[in-house]
PDB file of N, CA and C in Angstrom:
ATOM      1  N   MET A   1      57.883  81.393  59.610  1.00 86.00           N
ATOM      2  CA  MET A   1      57.723  82.758  60.047  1.00 86.00           C
ATOM      3  C   MET A   1      56.348  82.967  60.696  1.00 86.00           C
ATOM      4  N   ALA A   2      55.330  82.317  60.116  1.00 89.00           N
ATOM      5  CA  ALA A   2      53.981  82.468  60.666  1.00 89.00           C
ATOM      6  C   ALA A   2      53.889  81.885  62.068  1.00 89.00           C
ATOM      7  N   LEU A   3      54.642  80.821  62.317  1.00 92.00           N
ATOM      8  CA  LEU A   3      54.624  80.200  63.636  1.00 92.00           C
ATOM      9  C   LEU A   3      55.192  81.161  64.685  1.00 92.00           C
ATOM     10  N   VAL A   4      56.254  81.855  64.353  1.00 94.00           N
ATOM     11  CA  VAL A   4      56.863  82.806  65.279  1.00 94.00           C
ATOM     12  C   VAL A   4      55.889  83.945  65.579  1.00 94.00           C
ATOM     13  N   VAL A   5      55.189  84.405  64.553  1.00 95.00           N
ATOM     14  CA  VAL A   5      54.207  85.476  64.752  1.00 95.00           C
ATOM     15  C   VAL A   5      53.098  85.009  65.686  1.00 95.00           C
ATOM     16  N   TRP A   6      52.593  83.791  65.490  1.00 95.00           N
ATOM     17  CA  TRP A   6      51.527  83.279  66.352  1.00 95.00           C
ATOM     18  C   TRP A   6      52.009  83.091  67.788  1.00 95.00           C
ATOM     19  N   ILE A   7      53.247  82.663  67.953  1.00 95.00           N
ATOM     20  CA  ILE A   7      53.786  82.511  69.308  1.00 95.00           C
ATOM     21  C   ILE A   7      53.882  83.876  69.995  1.00 95.00           C
ATOM     22  N   LEU A   8      54.381  84.876  69.273  1.00 96.00           N
ATOM     23  CA  LEU A   8      54.464  86.215  69.854  1.00 96.00           C
ATOM     24  C   LEU A   8      53.087  86.789  70.174  1.00 96.00           C
ATOM     25  N   VAL A   9      52.134  86.577  69.288  1.00 96.00           N
ATOM     26  CA  VAL A   9      50.774  87.057  69.539  1.00 96.00           C
ATOM     27  C   VAL A   9      50.186  86.372  70.764  1.00 96.00           C
ATOM     28  N   SER A  10      50.385  85.066  70.890  1.00 97.00           N
ATOM     29  CA  SER A  10      49.831  84.353  72.052  1.00 97.00           C
ATOM     30  C   SER A  10      50.499  84.808  73.339  1.00 97.00           C
ATOM     31  N   LEU A  11      51.799  85.091  73.310  1.00 95.00           N
ATOM     32  CA  LEU A  11      52.461  85.600  74.508  1.00 95.00           C
ATOM     33  C   LEU A  11      51.964  86.990  74.877  1.00 95.00           C
ATOM     34  N   LEU A  12      51.730  87.826  73.885  1.00 95.00           N
ATOM     35  CA  LEU A  12      51.190  89.164  74.160  1.00 95.00           C
ATOM     36  C   LEU A  12      49.773  89.086  74.726  1.00 95.00           C
ATOM     37  N   VAL A  13      48.968  88.190  74.202  1.00 95.00           N
ATOM     38  CA  VAL A  13      47.608  88.021  74.719  1.00 95.00           C
ATOM     39  C   VAL A  13      47.653  87.501  76.150  1.00 95.00           C
ATOM     40  N   ALA A  14      48.547  86.549  76.431  1.00 93.00           N
ATOM     41  CA  ALA A  14      48.670  86.028  77.791  1.00 93.00           C
ATOM     42  C   ALA A  14      49.110  87.131  78.749  1.00 93.00           C
ATOM     43  N   ALA A  15      50.053  87.952  78.333  1.00 88.00           N
ATOM     44  CA  ALA A  15      50.494  89.066  79.182  1.00 88.00           C
ATOM     45  C   ALA A  15      49.357  90.054  79.411  1.00 88.00           C
ATOM     46  N   ALA A  16      48.559  90.303  78.387  1.00 88.00           N
ATOM     47  CA  ALA A  16      47.420  91.210  78.544  1.00 88.00           C
ATOM     48  C   ALA A  16      46.399  90.637  79.515  1.00 88.00           C
ATOM     49  N   VAL A  17      46.165  89.351  79.460  1.00 88.00           N
ATOM     50  CA  VAL A  17      45.213  88.722  80.388  1.00 88.00           C
ATOM     51  C   VAL A  17      45.729  88.844  81.817  1.00 88.00           C
ATOM     52  N   PHE A  18      47.016  88.576  82.026  1.00 82.00           N
ATOM     53  CA  PHE A  18      47.586  88.729  83.365  1.00 82.00           C
ATOM     54  C   PHE A  18      47.473  90.170  83.851  1.00 82.00           C
ATOM     55  N   LEU A  19      47.732  91.107  82.982  1.00 78.00           N
ATOM     56  CA  LEU A  19      47.663  92.514  83.362  1.00 78.00           C
ATOM     57  C   LEU A  19      46.238  92.922  83.723  1.00 78.00           C
ATOM     58  N   VAL A  20      45.273  92.496  82.926  1.00 79.00           N
ATOM     59  CA  VAL A  20      43.864  92.825  83.217  1.00 79.00           C
ATOM     60  C   VAL A  20      43.430  92.180  84.522  1.00 79.00           C
ATOM     61  N   ALA A  21      43.840  90.937  84.754  1.00 78.00           N
ATOM     62  CA  ALA A  21      43.478  90.264  86.006  1.00 78.00           C
ATOM     63  C   ALA A  21      44.083  90.978  87.201  1.00 78.00           C
ATOM     64  N   ASN A  22      45.298  91.461  87.050  1.00 71.00           N
ATOM     65  CA  ASN A  22      45.940  92.169  88.150  1.00 71.00           C
ATOM     66  C   ASN A  22      45.272  93.515  88.402  1.00 71.00           C
ATOM     67  N   VAL A  23      44.880  94.194  87.367  1.00 69.00           N
ATOM     68  CA  VAL A  23      44.219  95.490  87.530  1.00 69.00           C
ATOM     69  C   VAL A  23      42.842  95.304  88.156  1.00 69.00           C
ATOM     70  N   MET A  24      42.142  94.237  87.779  1.00 71.00           N
ATOM     71  CA  MET A  24      40.791  94.001  88.289  1.00 71.00           C
ATOM     72  C   MET A  24      40.793  93.513  89.736  1.00 71.00           C
ATOM     73  N   GLU A  25      41.930  92.982  90.188  1.00 70.00           N
ATOM     74  CA  GLU A  25      42.002  92.452  91.543  1.00 70.00           C
ATOM     75  C   GLU A  25      41.961  93.600  92.540  1.00 70.00           C
ATOM     76  N   LYS A  26      41.108  93.466  93.555  1.00 61.00           N
ATOM     77  CA  LYS A  26      40.996  94.506  94.577  1.00 61.00           C
ATOM     78  C   LYS A  26      41.738  94.045  95.807  1.00 61.00           C
ATOM     79  N   ARG A  27      42.650  94.869  96.246  1.00 59.00           N
ATOM     80  CA  ARG A  27      43.399  94.573  97.462  1.00 59.00           C
ATOM     81  C   ARG A  27      43.143  95.677  98.470  1.00 59.00           C
ATOM     82  N   ASP A  28      42.988  95.272  99.728  1.00 55.00           N
ATOM     83  CA  ASP A  28      42.750  96.256 100.780  1.00 55.00           C
ATOM     84  C   ASP A  28      44.035  96.964 101.203  1.00 55.00           C
ATOM     85  N   ASP A  29      45.172  96.261 101.154  1.00 58.00           N
ATOM     86  CA  ASP A  29      46.419  96.809 101.658  1.00 58.00           C
ATOM     87  C   ASP A  29      47.266  97.480 100.589  1.00 58.00           C
ATOM     88  N   ASP A  30      46.761  97.592  99.380  1.00 57.00           N
ATOM     89  CA  ASP A  30      47.595  98.077  98.294  1.00 57.00           C
ATOM     90  C   ASP A  30      46.831  99.086  97.449  1.00 57.00           C
ATOM     91  N   ASP A  31      47.434 100.250  97.240  1.00 60.00           N
ATOM     92  CA  ASP A  31      46.819 101.265  96.396  1.00 60.00           C
ATOM     93  C   ASP A  31      47.445 101.319  95.007  1.00 60.00           C
ATOM     94  N   VAL A  32      48.560 100.608  94.814  1.00 61.00           N
ATOM     95  CA  VAL A  32      49.255 100.625  93.531  1.00 61.00           C
ATOM     96  C   VAL A  32      48.565  99.661  92.585  1.00 61.00           C
ATOM     97  N   ARG A  33      48.254 100.140  91.374  1.00 63.00           N
ATOM     98  CA  ARG A  33      47.597  99.300  90.381  1.00 63.00           C
ATOM     99  C   ARG A  33      48.317  99.479  89.056  1.00 63.00           C
ATOM    100  N   GLY A  34      47.967  98.633  88.116  1.00 66.00           N
ATOM    101  CA  GLY A  34      48.483  98.790  86.769  1.00 66.00           C
ATOM    102  C   GLY A  34      49.725  97.972  86.515  1.00 66.00           C
ATOM    103  N   VAL A  35      50.517  98.451  85.543  1.00 71.00           N
ATOM    104  CA  VAL A  35      51.690  97.717  85.089  1.00 71.00           C
ATOM    105  C   VAL A  35      52.731  97.605  86.199  1.00 71.00           C
ATOM    106  N   ARG A  36      52.889  98.661  86.988  1.00 76.00           N
ATOM    107  CA  ARG A  36      53.882  98.631  88.064  1.00 76.00           C
ATOM    108  C   ARG A  36      53.549  97.527  89.081  1.00 76.00           C
ATOM    109  N   ALA A  37      52.293  97.401  89.474  1.00 74.00           N
ATOM    110  CA  ALA A  37      51.895  96.364  90.429  1.00 74.00           C
ATOM    111  C   ALA A  37      52.030  94.981  89.803  1.00 74.00           C
ATOM    112  N   PHE A  38      51.701  94.873  88.526  1.00 73.00           N
ATOM    113  CA  PHE A  38      51.832  93.590  87.840  1.00 73.00           C
ATOM    114  C   PHE A  38      53.286  93.141  87.825  1.00 73.00           C
ATOM    115  N   LEU A  39      54.200  94.044  87.460  1.00 79.00           N
ATOM    116  CA  LEU A  39      55.614  93.683  87.413  1.00 79.00           C
ATOM    117  C   LEU A  39      56.157  93.360  88.801  1.00 79.00           C
ATOM    118  N   ARG A  40      55.720  94.106  89.829  1.00 81.00           N
ATOM    119  CA  ARG A  40      56.159  93.819  91.188  1.00 81.00           C
ATOM    120  C   ARG A  40      55.704  92.425  91.628  1.00 81.00           C
ATOM    121  N   ASP A  41      54.426  92.097  91.368  1.00 77.00           N
ATOM    122  CA  ASP A  41      53.913  90.778  91.744  1.00 77.00           C
ATOM    123  C   ASP A  41      54.581  89.670  90.942  1.00 77.00           C
ATOM    124  N   PHE A  42      54.864  89.936  89.677  1.00 79.00           N
ATOM    125  CA  PHE A  42      55.504  88.934  88.830  1.00 79.00           C
ATOM    126  C   PHE A  42      56.911  88.637  89.342  1.00 79.00           C
ATOM    127  N   ARG A  43      57.677  89.690  89.673  1.00 83.00           N
ATOM    128  CA  ARG A  43      59.020  89.496  90.206  1.00 83.00           C
ATOM    129  C   ARG A  43      58.975  88.798  91.565  1.00 83.00           C
ATOM    130  N   ALA A  44      57.990  89.129  92.394  1.00 82.00           N
ATOM    131  CA  ALA A  44      57.870  88.485  93.705  1.00 82.00           C
ATOM    132  C   ALA A  44      57.583  86.998  93.551  1.00 82.00           C
ATOM    133  N   GLY A  45      56.761  86.650  92.578  1.00 79.00           N
ATOM    134  CA  GLY A  45      56.477  85.240  92.330  1.00 79.00           C
ATOM    135  C   GLY A  45      57.698  84.487  91.850  1.00 79.00           C
ATOM    136  N   LEU A  46      58.486  85.103  90.998  1.00 80.00           N
ATOM    137  CA  LEU A  46      59.702  84.450  90.518  1.00 80.00           C
ATOM    138  C   LEU A  46      60.720  84.279  91.636  1.00 80.00           C
ATOM    139  N   SER A  47      60.876  85.278  92.486  1.00 78.00           N
ATOM    140  CA  SER A  47      61.851  85.158  93.563  1.00 78.00           C
ATOM    141  C   SER A  47      61.395  84.148  94.613  1.00 78.00           C
ATOM    142  N   ARG A  48      60.105  84.046  94.852  1.00 69.00           N
ATOM    143  CA  ARG A  48      59.588  83.060  95.799  1.00 69.00           C
ATOM    144  C   ARG A  48      59.835  81.656  95.287  1.00 69.00           C
ATOM    145  N   ARG A  49      59.749  81.475  93.987  1.00 63.00           N
ATOM    146  CA  ARG A  49      59.969  80.155  93.402  1.00 63.00           C
ATOM    147  C   ARG A  49      61.415  79.711  93.621  1.00 63.00           C
ATOM    148  N   ARG A  50      62.346  80.653  93.549  1.00 63.00           N
ATOM    149  CA  ARG A  50      63.749  80.314  93.760  1.00 63.00           C
ATOM    150  C   ARG A  50      64.036  80.022  95.231  1.00 63.00           C
ATOM    151  N   ARG A  51      63.355  80.727  96.125  1.00 66.00           N
ATOM    152  CA  ARG A  51      63.622  80.567  97.556  1.00 66.00           C
ATOM    153  C   ARG A  51      63.025  79.300  98.134  1.00 66.00           C
ATOM    154  N   THR A  52      61.920  78.823  97.586  1.00 66.00           N
ATOM    155  CA  THR A  52      61.223  77.682  98.154  1.00 66.00           C
ATOM    156  C   THR A  52      61.991  76.401  97.854  1.00 66.00           C
ATOM    157  N   ALA A  53      62.336  75.676  98.899  1.00 71.00           N
ATOM    158  CA  ALA A  53      63.040  74.410  98.729  1.00 71.00           C
ATOM    159  C   ALA A  53      62.033  73.298  98.493  1.00 71.00           C
ATOM    160  N   ALA A  54      62.440  72.329  97.719  1.00 74.00           N
ATOM    161  CA  ALA A  54      61.565  71.194  97.444  1.00 74.00           C
ATOM    162  C   ALA A  54      61.440  70.350  98.708  1.00 74.00           C
ATOM    163  N   PRO A  55      60.234  69.853  98.995  1.00 78.00           N
ATOM    164  CA  PRO A  55      60.074  69.020 100.187  1.00 78.00           C
ATOM    165  C   PRO A  55      60.820  67.693 100.029  1.00 78.00           C
ATOM    166  N   GLU A  56      61.241  67.170 101.151  1.00 84.00           N
ATOM    167  CA  GLU A  56      61.944  65.895 101.147  1.00 84.00           C
ATOM    168  C   GLU A  56      60.975  64.761 100.827  1.00 84.00           C
ATOM    169  N   PRO A  57      61.379  63.806 100.014  1.00 84.00           N
ATOM    170  CA  PRO A  57      60.492  62.669  99.718  1.00 84.00           C
ATOM    171  C   PRO A  57      60.319  61.791 100.957  1.00 84.00           C
ATOM    172  N   VAL A  58      59.147  61.184 101.052  1.00 81.00           N
ATOM    173  CA  VAL A  58      58.817  60.329 102.182  1.00 81.00           C
ATOM    174  C   VAL A  58      58.618  58.918 101.664  1.00 81.00           C
ATOM    175  N   ASP A  59      59.342  57.986 102.248  1.00 86.00           N
ATOM    176  CA  ASP A  59      59.186  56.586 101.865  1.00 86.00           C
ATOM    177  C   ASP A  59      58.132  55.948 102.749  1.00 86.00           C
ATOM    178  N   THR A  60      57.058  55.477 102.128  1.00 84.00           N
ATOM    179  CA  THR A  60      55.991  54.798 102.853  1.00 84.00           C
ATOM    180  C   THR A  60      55.318  53.820 101.907  1.00 84.00           C
ATOM    181  N   ASP A  61      54.722  52.802 102.471  1.00 88.00           N
ATOM    182  CA  ASP A  61      53.989  51.857 101.628  1.00 88.00           C
ATOM    183  C   ASP A  61      52.516  52.252 101.586  1.00 88.00           C
ATOM    184  N   MET A  62      51.771  51.646 100.704  1.00 88.00           N
ATOM    185  CA  MET A  62      50.370  52.019 100.503  1.00 88.00           C
ATOM    186  C   MET A  62      49.519  51.736 101.746  1.00 88.00           C
ATOM    187  N   ASP A  63      49.792  50.651 102.462  1.00 89.00           N
ATOM    188  CA  ASP A  63      49.005  50.335 103.662  1.00 89.00           C
ATOM    189  C   ASP A  63      49.159  51.423 104.724  1.00 89.00           C
ATOM    190  N   ALA A  64      50.369  51.887 104.925  1.00 89.00           N
ATOM    191  CA  ALA A  64      50.595  52.945 105.914  1.00 89.00           C
ATOM    192  C   ALA A  64      49.968  54.260 105.459  1.00 89.00           C
ATOM    193  N   PHE A  65      50.028  54.529 104.163  1.00 86.00           N
ATOM    194  CA  PHE A  65      49.422  55.756 103.644  1.00 86.00           C
ATOM    195  C   PHE A  65      47.915  55.757 103.864  1.00 86.00           C
ATOM    196  N   PHE A  66      47.245  54.664 103.495  1.00 87.00           N
ATOM    197  CA  PHE A  66      45.791  54.600 103.662  1.00 87.00           C
ATOM    198  C   PHE A  66      45.399  54.547 105.138  1.00 87.00           C
ATOM    199  N   ALA A  67      46.212  53.950 105.981  1.00 86.00           N
ATOM    200  CA  ALA A  67      45.916  53.924 107.411  1.00 86.00           C
ATOM    201  C   ALA A  67      46.022  55.327 108.007  1.00 86.00           C
ATOM    202  N   ALA A  68      46.924  56.136 107.492  1.00 85.00           N
ATOM    203  CA  ALA A  68      47.106  57.492 108.014  1.00 85.00           C
ATOM    204  C   ALA A  68      46.016  58.438 107.537  1.00 85.00           C
ATOM    205  N   THR A  69      45.330  58.097 106.466  1.00 82.00           N
ATOM    206  CA  THR A  69      44.331  59.006 105.902  1.00 82.00           C
ATOM    207  C   THR A  69      42.908  58.510 106.120  1.00 82.00           C
ATOM    208  N   VAL A  70      42.683  57.701 107.123  1.00 82.00           N
ATOM    209  CA  VAL A  70      41.344  57.192 107.411  1.00 82.00           C
ATOM    210  C   VAL A  70      40.481  58.325 107.957  1.00 82.00           C
ATOM    211  N   GLU A  71      39.269  58.458 107.434  1.00 79.00           N
ATOM    212  CA  GLU A  71      38.325  59.493 107.869  1.00 79.00           C
ATOM    213  C   GLU A  71      37.239  58.861 108.727  1.00 79.00           C
ATOM    214  N   ASP A  72      36.906  59.519 109.829  1.00 79.00           N
ATOM    215  CA  ASP A  72      35.818  59.050 110.683  1.00 79.00           C
ATOM    216  C   ASP A  72      34.495  59.693 110.305  1.00 79.00           C
ATOM    217  N   ALA A  73      34.528  60.690 109.455  1.00 76.00           N
ATOM    218  CA  ALA A  73      33.318  61.395 109.044  1.00 76.00           C
ATOM    219  C   ALA A  73      32.485  60.488 108.129  1.00 76.00           C
ATOM    220  N   PRO A  74      31.183  60.786 108.011  1.00 73.00           N
ATOM    221  CA  PRO A  74      30.359  59.977 107.119  1.00 73.00           C
ATOM    222  C   PRO A  74      30.833  60.108 105.670  1.00 73.00           C
ATOM    223  N   ALA A  75      30.583  59.077 104.922  1.00 71.00           N
ATOM    224  CA  ALA A  75      31.027  59.043 103.530  1.00 71.00           C
ATOM    225  C   ALA A  75      30.249  60.058 102.700  1.00 71.00           C
ATOM    226  N   TYR A  76      30.801  60.393 101.555  1.00 76.00           N
ATOM    227  CA  TYR A  76      30.144  61.339 100.660  1.00 76.00           C
ATOM    228  C   TYR A  76      28.817  60.780 100.171  1.00 76.00           C
ATOM    229  N   VAL A  77      28.792  59.507  99.843  1.00 77.00           N
ATOM    230  CA  VAL A  77      27.566  58.842  99.407  1.00 77.00           C
ATOM    231  C   VAL A  77      27.215  57.812 100.470  1.00 77.00           C
ATOM    232  N   ASP A  78      26.122  58.053 101.178  1.00 79.00           N
ATOM    233  CA  ASP A  78      25.662  57.147 102.217  1.00 79.00           C
ATOM    234  C   ASP A  78      24.699  56.141 101.598  1.00 79.00           C
ATOM    235  N   ALA A  79      24.858  54.866 101.903  1.00 83.00           N
ATOM    236  CA  ALA A  79      24.044  53.815 101.298  1.00 83.00           C
ATOM    237  C   ALA A  79      22.569  53.966 101.673  1.00 83.00           C
ATOM    238  N   ASP A  80      22.272  54.300 102.935  1.00 84.00           N
ATOM    239  CA  ASP A  80      20.876  54.468 103.349  1.00 84.00           C
ATOM    240  C   ASP A  80      20.234  55.662 102.654  1.00 84.00           C
ATOM    241  N   GLU A  81      20.970  56.748 102.544  1.00 85.00           N
ATOM    242  CA  GLU A  81      20.439  57.922 101.870  1.00 85.00           C
ATOM    243  C   GLU A  81      20.199  57.639 100.394  1.00 85.00           C
ATOM    244  N   LEU A  82      21.119  56.929  99.775  1.00 87.00           N
ATOM    245  CA  LEU A  82      20.985  56.598  98.365  1.00 87.00           C
ATOM    246  C   LEU A  82      19.799  55.665  98.118  1.00 87.00           C
ATOM    247  N   SER A  83      19.590  54.704  99.000  1.00 90.00           N
ATOM    248  CA  SER A  83      18.449  53.798  98.817  1.00 90.00           C
ATOM    249  C   SER A  83      17.132  54.542  99.014  1.00 90.00           C
ATOM    250  N   GLY A  84      17.103  55.508  99.951  1.00 89.00           N
ATOM    251  CA  GLY A  84      15.894  56.307 100.135  1.00 89.00           C
ATOM    252  C   GLY A  84      15.574  57.146  98.909  1.00 89.00           C
ATOM    253  N   VAL A  85      16.588  57.727  98.297  1.00 90.00           N
ATOM    254  CA  VAL A  85      16.389  58.520  97.083  1.00 90.00           C
ATOM    255  C   VAL A  85      15.880  57.638  95.955  1.00 90.00           C
ATOM    256  N   LEU A  86      16.446  56.455  95.816  1.00 91.00           N
ATOM    257  CA  LEU A  86      15.995  55.541  94.757  1.00 91.00           C
ATOM    258  C   LEU A  86      14.560  55.076  95.001  1.00 91.00           C
ATOM    259  N   GLN A  87      14.185  54.847  96.255  1.00 92.00           N
ATOM    260  CA  GLN A  87      12.812  54.434  96.573  1.00 92.00           C
ATOM    261  C   GLN A  87      11.823  55.541  96.231  1.00 92.00           C
ATOM    262  N   ARG A  88      12.149  56.789  96.582  1.00 90.00           N
ATOM    263  CA  ARG A  88      11.261  57.909  96.243  1.00 90.00           C
ATOM    264  C   ARG A  88      11.166  58.104  94.736  1.00 90.00           C
ATOM    265  N   ALA A  89      12.249  57.913  94.034  1.00 90.00           N
ATOM    266  CA  ALA A  89      12.220  58.052  92.576  1.00 90.00           C
ATOM    267  C   ALA A  89      11.348  56.973  91.960  1.00 90.00           C
ATOM    268  N   GLN A  90      11.417  55.757  92.484  1.00 89.00           N
ATOM    269  CA  GLN A  90      10.582  54.673  91.969  1.00 89.00           C
ATOM    270  C   GLN A  90       9.106  54.972  92.212  1.00 89.00           C
ATOM    271  N   GLU A  91       8.784  55.523  93.375  1.00 87.00           N
ATOM    272  CA  GLU A  91       7.391  55.858  93.665  1.00 87.00           C
ATOM    273  C   GLU A  91       6.891  56.976  92.752  1.00 87.00           C
ATOM    274  N   ARG A  92       7.740  57.959  92.477  1.00 85.00           N
ATOM    275  CA  ARG A  92       7.331  59.060  91.594  1.00 85.00           C
ATOM    276  C   ARG A  92       7.120  58.578  90.169  1.00 85.00           C
ATOM    277  N   VAL A  93       7.950  57.658  89.722  1.00 85.00           N
ATOM    278  CA  VAL A  93       7.815  57.156  88.353  1.00 85.00           C
ATOM    279  C   VAL A  93       6.566  56.307  88.215  1.00 85.00           C
ATOM    280  N   SER A  94       6.229  55.556  89.236  1.00 83.00           N
ATOM    281  CA  SER A  94       5.078  54.653  89.132  1.00 83.00           C
ATOM    282  C   SER A  94       3.753  55.357  89.393  1.00 83.00           C
ATOM    283  N   THR A  95       3.762  56.629  89.817  1.00 76.00           N
ATOM    284  CA  THR A  95       2.533  57.369  90.073  1.00 76.00           C
ATOM    285  C   THR A  95       2.355  58.444  89.007  1.00 76.00           C
ATOM    286  N   PRO A  96       1.205  58.430  88.273  1.00 73.00           N
ATOM    287  CA  PRO A  96       0.983  59.476  87.274  1.00 73.00           C
ATOM    288  C   PRO A  96       0.769  60.837  87.939  1.00 73.00           C
ATOM    289  N   PHE A  97       0.674  61.868  87.134  1.00 70.00           N
ATOM    290  CA  PHE A  97       0.571  63.221  87.655  1.00 70.00           C
ATOM    291  C   PHE A  97      -0.694  63.464  88.470  1.00 70.00           C
ATOM    292  N   HIS A  98      -1.793  62.814  88.156  1.00 67.00           N
ATOM    293  CA  HIS A  98      -3.044  63.092  88.869  1.00 67.00           C
ATOM    294  C   HIS A  98      -3.192  62.268  90.130  1.00 67.00           C
ATOM    295  N   GLY A  99      -2.206  61.467  90.519  1.00 58.00           N
ATOM    296  CA  GLY A  99      -2.202  60.845  91.825  1.00 58.00           C
ATOM    297  C   GLY A  99      -2.670  59.407  91.878  1.00 58.00           C
ATOM    298  N   THR A 100      -3.182  58.830  90.821  1.00 61.00           N
ATOM    299  CA  THR A 100      -3.610  57.436  90.874  1.00 61.00           C
ATOM    300  C   THR A 100      -2.468  56.544  90.414  1.00 61.00           C
ATOM    301  N   PRO A 101      -2.240  55.446  91.111  1.00 60.00           N
ATOM    302  CA  PRO A 101      -1.126  54.578  90.735  1.00 60.00           C
ATOM    303  C   PRO A 101      -1.375  53.889  89.393  1.00 60.00           C
ATOM    304  N   ARG A 102      -0.322  53.654  88.678  1.00 61.00           N
ATOM    305  CA  ARG A 102      -0.415  52.941  87.406  1.00 61.00           C
ATOM    306  C   ARG A 102      -0.679  51.465  87.672  1.00 61.00           C
ATOM    307  N   PRO A 103      -1.316  50.797  86.726  1.00 63.00           N
ATOM    308  CA  PRO A 103      -1.521  49.351  86.894  1.00 63.00           C
ATOM    309  C   PRO A 103      -0.181  48.642  86.960  1.00 63.00           C
ATOM    310  N   GLY A 104      -0.030  47.767  87.946  1.00 63.00           N
ATOM    311  CA  GLY A 104       1.198  47.010  88.103  1.00 63.00           C
ATOM    312  C   GLY A 104       2.258  47.757  88.895  1.00 63.00           C
ATOM    313  N   GLY A 105       1.955  48.956  89.364  1.00 59.00           N
ATOM    314  CA  GLY A 105       2.907  49.743  90.143  1.00 59.00           C
ATOM    315  C   GLY A 105       2.971  49.235  91.563  1.00 59.00           C
ATOM    316  N   PRO A 106       3.818  49.820  92.422  1.00 59.00           N
ATOM    317  CA  PRO A 106       3.970  49.337  93.783  1.00 59.00           C
ATOM    318  C   PRO A 106       2.739  49.564  94.661  1.00 59.00           C
ATOM    319  N   GLY A 107       1.854  50.486  94.298  1.00 55.00           N
ATOM    320  CA  GLY A 107       0.669  50.748  95.099  1.00 55.00           C
ATOM    321  C   GLY A 107      -0.505  49.842  94.777  1.00 55.00           C
ATOM    322  N   VAL A 108      -0.404  49.011  93.746  1.00 53.00           N
ATOM    323  CA  VAL A 108      -1.507  48.166  93.313  1.00 53.00           C
ATOM    324  C   VAL A 108      -1.241  46.736  93.763  1.00 53.00           C
ATOM    325  N   ARG A 109      -2.244  46.140  94.396  1.00 53.00           N
ATOM    326  CA  ARG A 109      -2.121  44.741  94.816  1.00 53.00           C
ATOM    327  C   ARG A 109      -2.683  43.837  93.746  1.00 53.00           C
ATOM    328  N   GLY A 110      -2.124  42.675  93.635  1.00 50.00           N
ATOM    329  CA  GLY A 110      -2.581  41.711  92.619  1.00 50.00           C
ATOM    330  C   GLY A 110      -4.016  41.305  92.826  1.00 50.00           C
ATOM    331  N   VAL A 111      -4.773  41.207  91.758  1.00 47.00           N
ATOM    332  CA  VAL A 111      -6.192  40.860  91.830  1.00 47.00           C
ATOM    333  C   VAL A 111      -6.385  39.411  91.555  1.00 47.00           C
TER     334      VAL A 111
END
């Protein structure tokens, strides 16, 4: 019995969240708010789900898929940019706050 009560409570809370989200949403083309707008949008979503046909499956192999999705834009992580960042980080770590290089750091030559 407790499980049924918790399920009903969770469904009521979910409905309340949907209702609050719908009321808080600002639309330029719509002056209707509240439960009526929520129910209208909910019914529209359900009817759209029934009307939308599933897309046809496409048979392709992995080579053709990757060949079709090749990007000419620069990569998200550029090797030159990454090496420059690592070089600057190494220089910052080897230099103390007051500007003099630490012994054995990259700025010190062997004696």
